[in-house]
Every structure is written in structure tokens, then in C-alpha cells.
Amino acid sequence: MVSLSVDDLSVQYQSQGKKVHAVDHVTFAFGDNESLGIVGESGCGKSTLGLAIMKTLQENASVSGKILFDGKSILEIPDSEFTKDVRWKQMSMIFQGAMNSLDPVFTIKKQFEEILRKHSFQGDHMDAIKSAISSVGLAHSVLDKYPHEISGGMKQRIIIAMALILRPKMVIADEPTTALDVLVQAQIMILLKKLKKDGLSIILISHDLGIISEIAEKVGIMYAGQIVEFGKMEEIYKNPKHPYTIALLDSIPKMKETKRIIPLKGNPPSLISPPSGCRFYDRCPQAMEKCKKDPPKIKTESGFVMCWLHE
Ligand code: SF4
């Protein structure tokens, strides 16, 4: 079982002489037997948040704040030690679009062997590879195939198996169903639910609140680098508080409703010079004069909401 707490985490990228505030003072926590969803539009900082937790940010990024993983302050662990003892062994990541990065000239088996070799894995390589392949519901015969000989869904299962091969306690899955057709999406979600049932903690990053609601007990709604609402999935799904969360839920098609989907107008603000007040101000149907000030963090039943409406 695993616990993760992120306290006042900020990530800035230095780009062409300007600072991009990709993640801004983000705080949340989740613990044993829980999985977490991070949801938001493209460019809201959710992937950067995952990369910061995995300590795999690019060199032009600077990080401040605290991340405690099972009580260890991971930003203080030297990179060499983190690579040796934590990354892939205790927590791993399914990177967005990773299935397209399988090497076309090597068989799947060779690519698994390379991972184990790089991590100086001491056990029996074939046993570990077969066990990882079985855990994602694939036949061992897939190991002799080249990437072009297998489907997109199988490739994504292989990427998940690669993330699991060193038996981490927690996996960060960044958009694991994007670019897959709906049937394969459903299969991948069933697989993630099974892995979770088997004891794996999952942080699922997605733009799709519907997908996140299938697996996560807790959810953070991210907008323009900030988590604007955080709490239990069920509570937020039934009773969303932040106008952005409400807009996200309104944009999900519902089978039994004939109500028109209401698209959210406008674009998020620049992360180079974000507004000093509420970042949703320009798009919010309930914006008030005082929203030009930084919104307060209001406690809810299981988390918080950043909005003057709930002062
Ligand atoms: Fe809308 Fe104001 Fe709440 Fe921001 S603080 S979401 S502008 S009501």
C-alpha cells in the first residue's frame, strides 16, 4: 500500500527567456487503497505534475515544494539514488503515446530484456517478463513478435506490462486510452481496474472525467496549472462546486438525457503571465468583481474548492 502527498508544488519551465508556470502551488494527498484522477484540458499542467512526481522533468524545469512518497521526501533524494531505488521499482509511469515508441527493429522480448538489463535485474529474466505479460492478459507468444505485427491495444498492454515489470506499488498513467478506439479503451480500463484490485495504486491523468470516474476514488480538477477542486470522486461527480468542474461535467454526453452538450467557450489564460485573480475568470459564467482577486481555498467535505462562490 502506498501514500503520496504533494505540498505546495510548483514547476516552472524556462523557455526563450520566459518562465512558464506549468504547475502552480498544487497541494493534495491520497493514501492506501485509493486511486487518484487528475483531469483537465490539454496544457493545464497535468502531465507536468506526473513528470514532477516521477522526477523525469526536462532540464529547463525548476521545481519547488514537497512530494512525500511513503513518507520519503522524493525531491530531496539524489537523482542517482532515486533512479536506483525508486523509479520503476516503487513507482513507474505509463507515458502518453508511449506505445508509438516501441522500437520497430526489435522483438517485444528483446525490448523487455533491455529494460531488465538497464535496471540490473537480479532475478530470472524470462520469469519476470512472462509474469508481466500475463498480468496484462496477453499470451506469451506476443514476445516473439515485432511491434508492427501487433494491434494498438496489444501495444498499449505491453507498455503497461513494461511499467509493471519491476513490481512498483504505484503507477502514473498519462492518457493511457487516448488514440485507442472505444472498444480497446474499454479493455484497457478493465485491465487498469483489475490491476488496481490486485493492489496497484494508480494516478490516472486524463482530459476525460468520465474515464477517471470509472477508477478513481479521489479526483483533482486542474485548470491553468492549479488544482481548482479536489475531493472524493463520488462527491464531486454528484455535486460539483467549481464552475470549471460543472462545465467539464456538462460536456460529457449522457445516454439517457436529450439535453444539449454545452461547450466551454474561450481558452485558458497564458501560463507565462497568468492572471493574479481567478484563472477561470474570463470563461466563468458566474464571475464577479472580487474574482479578480486570488480565490480562497475553501474546505469541502473531502477536499477543497478554489472559488469565491463558496467563500
Ligand atoms: Fe468563477 Fe469567480 Fe469562482 Fe473564479 S472565483 S470560478 S470567476 S465564480
Coordinates of C-alpha atoms and ligand atoms in Angstrom, one line a residue:
M1 CA 0.0 0.0 0.0
V2 CA 1.1 3.5 -0.8
S3 CA 0.7 7.1 0.3
L4 CA 1.5 10.2 -1.6
S5 CA 1.2 13.8 -0.5
V6 CA 2.1 16.8 -2.7
D7 CA 2.5 20.1 -0.8
D8 CA 2.7 23.5 -2.5
L9 CA 4.3 22.0 -5.6
S10 CA 5.3 24.4 -8.4
V11 CA 7.0 23.7 -11.7
Q12 CA 8.3 26.4 -14.0
Y13 CA 9.8 25.9 -17.4
Q14 CA 12.4 28.4 -18.8
S15 CA 11.6 28.9 -22.4
Q16 CA 13.1 31.5 -24.8
G17 CA 13.9 33.8 -21.8
K18 CA 10.4 33.5 -20.3
K19 CA 9.1 31.5 -17.4
V20 CA 6.1 29.2 -18.0
H21 CA 4.3 28.5 -14.7
A22 CA 3.1 25.0 -15.7
V23 CA 2.2 23.8 -12.1
D24 CA 1.4 26.4 -9.5
H25 CA 1.2 25.8 -5.8
V26 CA -0.5 22.4 -6.1
T27 CA -1.4 20.5 -2.9
F28 CA -3.2 17.2 -2.5
A29 CA -2.8 13.8 -0.9
F30 CA -4.1 10.2 -1.3
G31 CA -3.4 7.0 0.6
D32 CA -4.0 3.3 1.0
N33 CA -6.4 1.6 -1.3
E34 CA -7.1 4.8 -3.2
S35 CA -6.5 5.8 -6.8
L36 CA -6.4 9.3 -7.9
G37 CA -7.6 11.0 -11.1
I38 CA -6.1 14.3 -12.4
V39 CA -8.4 15.8 -15.0
G40 CA -8.2 19.0 -17.1
E41 CA -7.8 20.4 -20.6
S42 CA -4.6 20.0 -22.7
G43 CA -1.8 22.2 -21.5
C44 CA -3.3 22.6 -17.9
G45 CA -0.1 21.1 -16.3
K46 CA -1.4 17.6 -15.5
S47 CA 1.4 15.7 -17.4
T48 CA 4.0 18.1 -15.9
L49 CA 2.6 17.2 -12.4
G50 CA 3.1 13.4 -13.2
L51 CA 6.6 14.0 -14.5
A52 CA 7.5 16.0 -11.4
I53 CA 6.3 13.1 -9.2
M54 CA 8.5 10.8 -11.3
K55 CA 11.4 13.2 -11.2
T56 CA 11.6 13.0 -15.0
L57 CA 11.2 16.7 -15.9
Q58 CA 13.3 18.2 -18.7
E59 CA 16.4 20.1 -17.7
N60 CA 14.8 23.5 -18.3
A61 CA 12.3 22.9 -15.5
S62 CA 12.6 24.1 -11.9
V63 CA 10.6 22.6 -9.0
S64 CA 9.7 23.8 -5.6
G65 CA 7.5 22.4 -2.8
K66 CA 7.4 19.0 -1.3
I67 CA 6.4 15.5 -2.5
L68 CA 6.2 12.7 0.1
F69 CA 6.0 9.2 -1.2
D70 CA 5.5 6.7 1.6
G71 CA 6.9 9.3 4.0
K72 CA 10.1 9.9 1.9
S73 CA 10.7 13.4 0.6
I74 CA 11.5 12.5 -3.0
L75 CA 12.7 15.9 -4.2
E76 CA 15.4 15.6 -1.6
I77 CA 16.5 12.1 -2.8
P78 CA 19.6 12.4 -5.1
D79 CA 18.8 11.5 -8.7
S80 CA 21.2 8.6 -8.7
E81 CA 19.6 7.1 -5.6
F82 CA 16.1 7.8 -7.0
T83 CA 16.9 6.0 -10.3
K84 CA 18.4 3.0 -8.5
D85 CA 15.8 2.5 -5.7
V86 CA 12.6 4.3 -6.5
R87 CA 11.8 5.0 -10.2
W88 CA 10.3 1.9 -11.9
K89 CA 10.8 -0.2 -8.7
Q90 CA 8.4 1.7 -6.4
M91 CA 6.6 4.0 -8.8
S92 CA 6.5 4.0 -12.5
M93 CA 4.8 5.8 -15.3
I94 CA 2.9 4.9 -18.5
F95 CA 3.9 7.9 -20.7
Q96 CA 1.4 9.5 -23.0
G97 CA 1.8 8.0 -26.5
A98 CA 4.5 5.5 -25.4
M99 CA 3.1 2.7 -27.5
N100 CA 4.4 4.5 -30.5
S101 CA 7.9 4.5 -29.1
L102 CA 8.4 0.7 -29.2
D103 CA 11.5 0.0 -31.3
P104 CA 10.4 -1.4 -34.7
V105 CA 13.6 -3.4 -35.2
F106 CA 13.5 -5.5 -32.0
T107 CA 11.1 -8.1 -30.9
I108 CA 8.9 -7.4 -27.8
K109 CA 11.0 -9.9 -25.8
K110 CA 14.3 -8.1 -26.7
Q111 CA 12.7 -4.8 -25.5
F112 CA 11.7 -6.3 -22.2
E113 CA 15.2 -7.8 -21.7
E114 CA 16.7 -4.4 -22.4
I115 CA 14.7 -2.8 -19.6
L116 CA 15.7 -5.6 -17.1
R117 CA 19.3 -5.3 -18.2
K118 CA 19.3 -1.5 -17.7
H119 CA 17.9 -1.9 -14.2
S120 CA 20.4 -4.7 -13.4
F121 CA 17.5 -7.0 -12.5
Q122 CA 18.8 -9.9 -10.5
G123 CA 16.0 -12.5 -10.8
D124 CA 15.2 -14.8 -13.7
H125 CA 14.5 -12.5 -16.7
M126 CA 12.1 -14.8 -18.6
D127 CA 10.0 -15.5 -15.5
A128 CA 9.7 -11.7 -14.8
I129 CA 8.8 -11.0 -18.5
K130 CA 6.2 -13.8 -18.7
S131 CA 4.7 -12.7 -15.4
A132 CA 4.4 -9.1 -16.6
I133 CA 2.9 -10.2 -19.9
S134 CA 0.3 -12.5 -18.1
S135 CA -0.6 -9.6 -15.7
V136 CA -1.9 -7.6 -18.7
G137 CA -3.8 -10.5 -20.2
L138 CA -1.5 -11.3 -23.2
A139 CA -0.3 -14.6 -24.4
H140 CA 3.4 -15.3 -24.1
S141 CA 3.6 -15.8 -27.9
V142 CA 3.5 -12.0 -28.3
L143 CA 7.1 -11.9 -27.1
D144 CA 8.4 -13.1 -30.4
K145 CA 6.5 -10.5 -32.4
Y146 CA 7.8 -7.2 -33.7
P147 CA 5.7 -4.0 -32.9
H148 CA 4.3 -3.8 -36.4
E149 CA 2.8 -7.3 -36.1
I150 CA 0.5 -6.4 -33.2
S151 CA -2.5 -4.1 -32.7
G152 CA -2.6 -0.8 -30.9
G153 CA -4.4 -2.3 -27.9
M154 CA -1.8 -5.0 -27.6
K155 CA 1.0 -2.4 -27.8
Q156 CA -0.6 -0.4 -25.0
R157 CA -0.9 -3.5 -22.9
I158 CA 2.8 -4.1 -23.5
I159 CA 3.6 -0.6 -22.4
I160 CA 1.6 -1.2 -19.2
A161 CA 3.4 -4.5 -18.7
M162 CA 6.8 -2.7 -19.1
A163 CA 5.7 -0.2 -16.4
L164 CA 4.9 -3.1 -14.1
I165 CA 7.8 -5.4 -14.7
L166 CA 9.8 -4.3 -11.6
R167 CA 6.6 -4.6 -9.5
P168 CA 6.1 -0.9 -8.5
K169 CA 3.4 -0.1 -5.8
M170 CA 2.2 2.9 -7.8
V171 CA 1.8 3.7 -11.5
I172 CA 1.1 7.1 -13.0
A173 CA -0.9 6.5 -16.2
D174 CA -0.9 9.6 -18.5
E175 CA -3.8 9.4 -21.0
P176 CA -3.5 5.6 -21.3
T177 CA -6.6 5.3 -23.5
T178 CA -6.1 8.3 -25.8
A179 CA -5.8 7.4 -29.5
L180 CA -7.3 4.0 -29.0
D181 CA -10.7 3.1 -30.4
V182 CA -13.6 2.9 -27.9
L183 CA -13.6 -0.9 -27.6
V184 CA -9.9 -1.0 -26.9
Q185 CA -10.3 1.9 -24.5
A186 CA -12.8 -0.2 -22.5
Q187 CA -10.5 -3.2 -22.5
I188 CA -7.6 -1.0 -21.1
M189 CA -9.9 0.4 -18.4
I190 CA -11.0 -3.1 -17.4
L191 CA -7.3 -4.0 -17.2
L192 CA -6.4 -1.0 -15.0
K193 CA -9.3 -1.8 -12.7
K194 CA -8.0 -5.4 -12.4
L195 CA -4.5 -4.2 -11.6
K196 CA -6.0 -1.8 -9.0
K197 CA -7.9 -4.7 -7.4
D198 CA -4.7 -6.7 -7.3
G199 CA -3.2 -3.9 -5.1
L200 CA -1.7 -1.3 -7.5
S201 CA -2.2 2.4 -6.7
I202 CA -2.9 4.3 -9.8
I203 CA -2.8 8.0 -10.7
L204 CA -4.8 8.4 -13.8
I205 CA -4.2 11.5 -15.8
S206 CA -6.8 12.3 -18.4
H207 CA -8.8 15.1 -20.1
D208 CA -11.9 12.8 -19.7
L209 CA -13.7 13.0 -16.4
G210 CA -15.9 10.1 -17.5
I211 CA -12.9 7.8 -17.8
I212 CA -11.5 8.9 -14.5
S213 CA -14.8 8.4 -12.7
E214 CA -14.5 4.7 -13.6
I215 CA -11.4 4.1 -11.5
A216 CA -10.5 6.9 -9.1
E217 CA -11.8 7.4 -5.5
K218 CA -10.3 10.9 -5.4
V219 CA -10.0 13.5 -8.2
G220 CA -8.2 16.7 -8.7
I221 CA -9.6 19.1 -11.3
M222 CA -6.8 21.0 -12.8
Y223 CA -7.1 24.3 -14.6
A224 CA -4.3 26.6 -15.9
G225 CA -1.6 25.0 -13.6
Q226 CA -3.7 24.9 -10.4
I227 CA -5.9 22.2 -8.8
V228 CA -9.2 24.2 -8.5
E229 CA -11.2 21.4 -6.9
F230 CA -10.1 18.3 -5.1
G231 CA -12.0 15.6 -3.2
K232 CA -13.8 12.3 -3.4
M233 CA -14.8 11.3 -6.9
E234 CA -18.4 10.5 -6.0
E235 CA -18.9 13.7 -4.1
I236 CA -17.5 15.9 -7.0
Y237 CA -19.4 13.9 -9.7
K238 CA -22.7 14.3 -7.8
N239 CA -22.2 17.8 -6.5
P240 CA -19.5 19.7 -8.4
K241 CA -18.7 23.1 -6.9
H242 CA -16.2 24.9 -9.1
P243 CA -17.8 26.3 -12.3
Y244 CA -15.0 24.7 -14.3
T245 CA -15.8 21.3 -12.9
I246 CA -19.5 21.9 -13.7
A247 CA -18.6 22.8 -17.3
L248 CA -16.4 19.7 -17.6
L249 CA -19.4 17.5 -16.4
D250 CA -21.8 19.3 -18.8
S251 CA -19.5 18.5 -21.7
I252 CA -19.9 14.7 -21.1
P253 CA -22.6 13.1 -23.3
K254 CA -25.2 11.2 -21.3
M255 CA -27.1 8.3 -22.7
K256 CA -30.5 8.9 -21.2
E257 CA -30.5 12.7 -21.5
T258 CA -31.6 14.7 -24.5
K259 CA -30.1 17.9 -23.1
R260 CA -27.6 19.6 -25.5
I261 CA -23.9 19.4 -24.6
I262 CA -22.8 22.8 -23.5
P263 CA -19.3 23.5 -24.8
L264 CA -17.0 25.7 -22.8
K265 CA -16.2 28.9 -24.6
G266 CA -12.8 30.7 -24.7
N267 CA -9.3 29.5 -23.9
P268 CA -7.3 29.1 -20.7
P269 CA -5.0 32.0 -19.8
S270 CA -1.3 32.2 -20.7
L271 CA 0.9 30.3 -18.3
I272 CA 3.7 32.8 -18.9
S273 CA 1.8 35.7 -17.2
P274 CA -1.2 34.1 -15.6
P275 CA -3.8 36.5 -14.1
S276 CA -3.3 37.4 -10.4
G277 CA -7.0 36.6 -9.7
C278 CA -9.1 33.5 -10.5
R279 CA -7.7 31.9 -13.7
F280 CA -11.1 30.9 -14.8
Y281 CA -12.4 34.5 -14.7
D282 CA -12.6 35.1 -18.5
R283 CA -14.7 31.9 -19.1
C284 CA -16.8 31.8 -15.9
P285 CA -20.5 32.4 -16.3
Q286 CA -20.7 33.4 -12.6
A287 CA -17.6 35.7 -12.5
M288 CA -17.9 38.6 -10.0
E289 CA -15.8 41.7 -9.4
K290 CA -14.0 40.1 -6.4
C291 CA -12.9 37.1 -8.6
K292 CA -10.2 39.4 -9.9
K293 CA -8.5 38.6 -6.6
D294 CA -6.8 35.3 -6.0
P295 CA -9.7 32.9 -4.9
P296 CA -9.6 31.4 -1.4
K297 CA -9.2 27.6 -0.9
I298 CA -12.5 26.6 0.7
K299 CA -12.7 23.3 2.6
T300 CA -15.3 20.9 1.3
E301 CA -16.5 17.5 2.8
S302 CA -13.4 15.6 1.5
G303 CA -11.2 18.3 -0.1
F304 CA -11.3 21.8 -1.3
V305 CA -12.5 24.2 -3.9
M306 CA -10.9 27.4 -5.1
C307 CA -13.8 29.7 -5.8
W308 CA -15.3 32.9 -4.3
L309 CA -18.8 31.4 -4.7
H310 CA -18.1 29.0 -1.8
E311 CA -16.5 31.6 0.5
Ligands
SF4_1 FE1 -16.0 31.9 -11.4 FE2 -15.3 33.7 -9.5 FE3 -15.4 31.1 -8.9 FE4 -13.5 32.0 -10.5 S1 -13.8 32.6 -8.3 S2 -14.7 30.2 -10.8 S3 -14.5 33.6 -11.7 S4 -17.1 32.5 -9.5

